[in-house]
Tab-separated table of C-alpha atoms in Angstrom:
chain	number	residue	atom	x	y	z
A	1	MET	CA	34.712	-15.783	-24.610
A	2	LYS	CA	36.274	-15.495	-28.022
A	3	GLN	CA	39.013	-17.961	-28.964
A	4	GLU	CA	41.204	-14.967	-29.767
A	5	SER	CA	41.071	-13.969	-26.092
A	6	TYR	CA	42.502	-17.319	-25.034
A	7	GLU	CA	45.342	-16.996	-27.534
A	8	LEU	CA	46.138	-13.489	-26.321
A	9	PHE	CA	46.308	-14.496	-22.672
A	10	LYS	CA	48.297	-17.601	-23.521
A	11	SER	CA	51.189	-15.847	-25.238
A	12	ALA	CA	50.774	-12.105	-25.869
A	13	THR	CA	52.612	-9.301	-24.113
A	14	VAL	CA	50.934	-6.928	-21.689
A	15	ASP	CA	50.959	-4.218	-24.353
A	16	GLU	CA	49.355	-6.493	-26.944
A	17	ILE	CA	46.562	-7.498	-24.579
A	18	THR	CA	45.852	-3.956	-23.411
A	19	ALA	CA	45.930	-2.692	-27.022
A	20	TYR	CA	43.362	-5.339	-27.901
A	21	LEU	CA	41.144	-4.207	-25.005
A	22	ALA	CA	41.525	-0.547	-25.983
A	23	ASN	CA	40.531	-1.362	-29.554
A	24	GLU	CA	37.523	-3.396	-28.391
A	25	LEU	CA	36.452	-0.496	-26.169
A	26	LYS	CA	36.391	1.761	-29.222
A	27	THR	CA	34.372	-0.674	-31.320
A	28	LYS	CA	31.832	-1.245	-28.516
A	29	ASN	CA	31.428	2.477	-27.839
A	30	GLU	CA	31.796	2.077	-24.091
A	31	PRO	CA	31.360	5.318	-22.126
A	32	ASP	CA	34.577	7.244	-21.432
A	33	PHE	CA	34.193	6.525	-17.715
A	34	TRP	CA	34.748	2.795	-18.289
A	35	ALA	CA	37.248	3.267	-21.070
A	36	SER	CA	39.476	5.330	-18.756
A	37	ARG	CA	39.513	2.504	-16.204
A	38	VAL	CA	39.708	-0.724	-18.201
A	39	VAL	CA	43.188	-0.347	-19.678
A	40	PRO	CA	44.974	0.864	-16.510
A	41	PHE	CA	43.270	-1.844	-14.443
A	42	SER	CA	44.190	-4.546	-16.965
A	43	ASP	CA	47.722	-3.215	-17.320
A	44	ALA	CA	48.239	-3.323	-13.542
A	45	ILE	CA	47.057	-6.923	-13.217
A	46	LEU	CA	48.810	-8.168	-16.333
A	47	SER	CA	52.089	-6.511	-15.342
A	48	VAL	CA	52.368	-9.271	-12.742
A	49	LEU	CA	50.413	-12.146	-14.288
A	50	VAL	CA	52.260	-12.098	-17.624
A	51	VAL	CA	55.621	-12.194	-15.830
A	52	LEU	CA	54.419	-15.109	-13.692
A	53	ARG	CA	53.156	-16.826	-16.861
A	54	ASP	CA	56.446	-16.336	-18.701
A	55	GLU	CA	58.494	-17.534	-15.721
A	56	LYS	CA	56.202	-20.551	-15.319
A	57	LYS	CA	55.326	-19.441	-11.782
A	58	LEU	CA	51.662	-18.668	-12.398
A	59	PHE	CA	49.253	-19.566	-9.618
A	60	SER	CA	45.580	-19.165	-8.783
A	61	PRO	CA	44.166	-16.973	-6.000
A	62	GLU	CA	43.903	-20.196	-3.966
A	63	GLY	CA	47.651	-20.764	-4.339
A	64	GLU	CA	47.498	-23.653	-6.821
A	65	MET	CA	50.072	-23.708	-9.619
A	66	VAL	CA	48.538	-23.019	-13.047
A	67	GLU	CA	50.073	-23.763	-16.425
A	68	GLU	CA	48.267	-21.184	-18.589
A	69	LEU	CA	47.046	-17.659	-18.212
A	70	THR	CA	43.422	-17.654	-19.353
A	71	PRO	CA	40.744	-14.971	-19.325
A	72	GLU	CA	39.048	-16.889	-16.499
A	73	LEU	CA	42.179	-16.780	-14.352
A	74	PHE	CA	42.571	-13.094	-15.137
A	75	PHE	CA	39.017	-12.496	-13.880
A	76	ARG	CA	39.638	-14.489	-10.725
A	77	TRP	CA	42.592	-12.216	-10.003
A	78	SER	CA	40.660	-9.098	-11.013
A	79	ASP	CA	38.479	-9.437	-7.936
A	80	PHE	CA	39.832	-6.551	-5.865
A	81	VAL	CA	40.301	-8.669	-2.735
A	82	SER	CA	42.306	-11.217	-4.747
A	83	LEU	CA	44.292	-8.455	-6.431
A	84	LYS	CA	45.258	-6.969	-3.074
A	85	SER	CA	46.251	-10.445	-1.925
A	86	LEU	CA	48.385	-10.912	-5.059
A	87	ALA	CA	50.301	-7.716	-4.339
A	88	PHE	CA	51.108	-8.839	-0.804
A	89	LYS	CA	52.076	-12.367	-1.926
A	90	ILE	CA	54.477	-10.951	-4.501
A	91	GLN	CA	55.916	-8.509	-1.938
A	92	ARG	CA	56.627	-11.407	0.433
A	93	THR	CA	58.133	-13.487	-2.392
A	94	ASN	CA	60.325	-10.579	-3.486
A	95	ARG	CA	61.629	-10.131	0.066
A	96	ALA	CA	62.425	-13.849	0.314
A	97	THR	CA	64.144	-13.997	-3.084
A	98	ASP	CA	67.911	-14.262	-2.954
A	99	GLU	CA	70.068	-12.000	-5.103
A	100	SER	CA	70.571	-14.607	-7.841
A	101	LYS	CA	66.855	-14.682	-8.697
A	102	THR	CA	64.746	-12.025	-10.360
A	103	GLU	CA	62.196	-10.103	-8.370
A	104	ILE	CA	58.812	-9.395	-9.902
A	105	ASP	CA	58.258	-5.713	-10.552
A	106	LEU	CA	55.225	-4.601	-8.574
A	107	SER	CA	55.452	-0.914	-9.436
A	108	LYS	CA	52.455	-0.742	-11.811
A	109	LEU	CA	50.237	-2.861	-9.602
A	110	ALA	CA	51.316	-1.033	-6.443
A	111	SER	CA	50.701	2.376	-8.034
A	112	TYR	CA	47.286	1.309	-9.239
A	113	LEU	CA	46.258	-0.128	-5.882
A	114	SER	CA	47.562	2.897	-3.978
A	115	ALA	CA	45.632	5.219	-6.279
A	116	ASN	CA	42.522	3.210	-5.369
A	117	ASN	CA	42.873	3.504	-1.591
A	118	VAL	CA	44.580	0.172	-0.946
A	119	ASN	CA	47.116	0.307	1.871
A	120	LEU	CA	50.185	-1.644	0.767
A	121	GLU	CA	51.870	-1.450	4.154
A	122	ASN	CA	49.261	-3.303	6.194
A	123	GLU	CA	47.456	-6.234	4.597
A	124	GLN	CA	44.816	-6.259	7.344
A	125	LEU	CA	43.504	-2.791	6.492
A	126	ASP	CA	40.476	-2.864	4.253
A	127	PHE	CA	39.634	-0.550	1.367
A	128	PRO	CA	36.338	1.291	0.805
A	129	ILE	CA	33.415	-0.792	-0.487
A	130	PRO	CA	32.810	1.661	-3.376
A	131	THR	CA	36.324	0.808	-4.616
A	132	TYR	CA	35.414	-2.887	-4.678
A	133	ASN	CA	32.102	-2.183	-6.428
A	134	LEU	CA	33.749	0.043	-9.037
A	135	HIS	CA	36.203	-2.696	-9.930
A	136	GLN	CA	33.455	-5.265	-10.219
A	137	GLY	CA	32.002	-2.964	-12.867
A	138	VAL	CA	35.366	-2.658	-14.619
A	139	SER	CA	35.691	-6.466	-14.656
A	140	ASN	CA	32.217	-6.764	-16.163
A	141	VAL	CA	33.151	-4.356	-18.949
A	142	ILE	CA	36.322	-6.348	-19.652
A	143	LYS	CA	34.282	-9.578	-19.806
A	144	SER	CA	32.058	-8.007	-22.432
A	145	LEU	CA	35.164	-7.213	-24.525
A	146	LEU	CA	36.671	-10.670	-24.453
């Protein structure tokens, strides 16, 4: 991974990180199929992770508190099973949050997951294997950009 990637994940906004990925996609001449998936996928994940980072509430898929958002942590969350789990964890946290604390906006992540056949009402329901495989491919493209 490039050092620049670590700096981006450490302090940049969602828009800055996704703009960087979009620019890298253009320079690498990735097929349109991947290009149309990388930015929305990254935007959905980062819409939650960057907020958690900025609020110093960032954690790993295993539930351990983490001080910095790194590309490696991003990729651990980009696993579609972990991403689904993140959405449900944030939903539960939002429900348990009292009115004096800020809820984390799940709208981008929820929309993305719903558009990819993830049921956000029942955590026990699985999603189609092709959805998982597709997102493994998207993650691999993102790795090649960072």
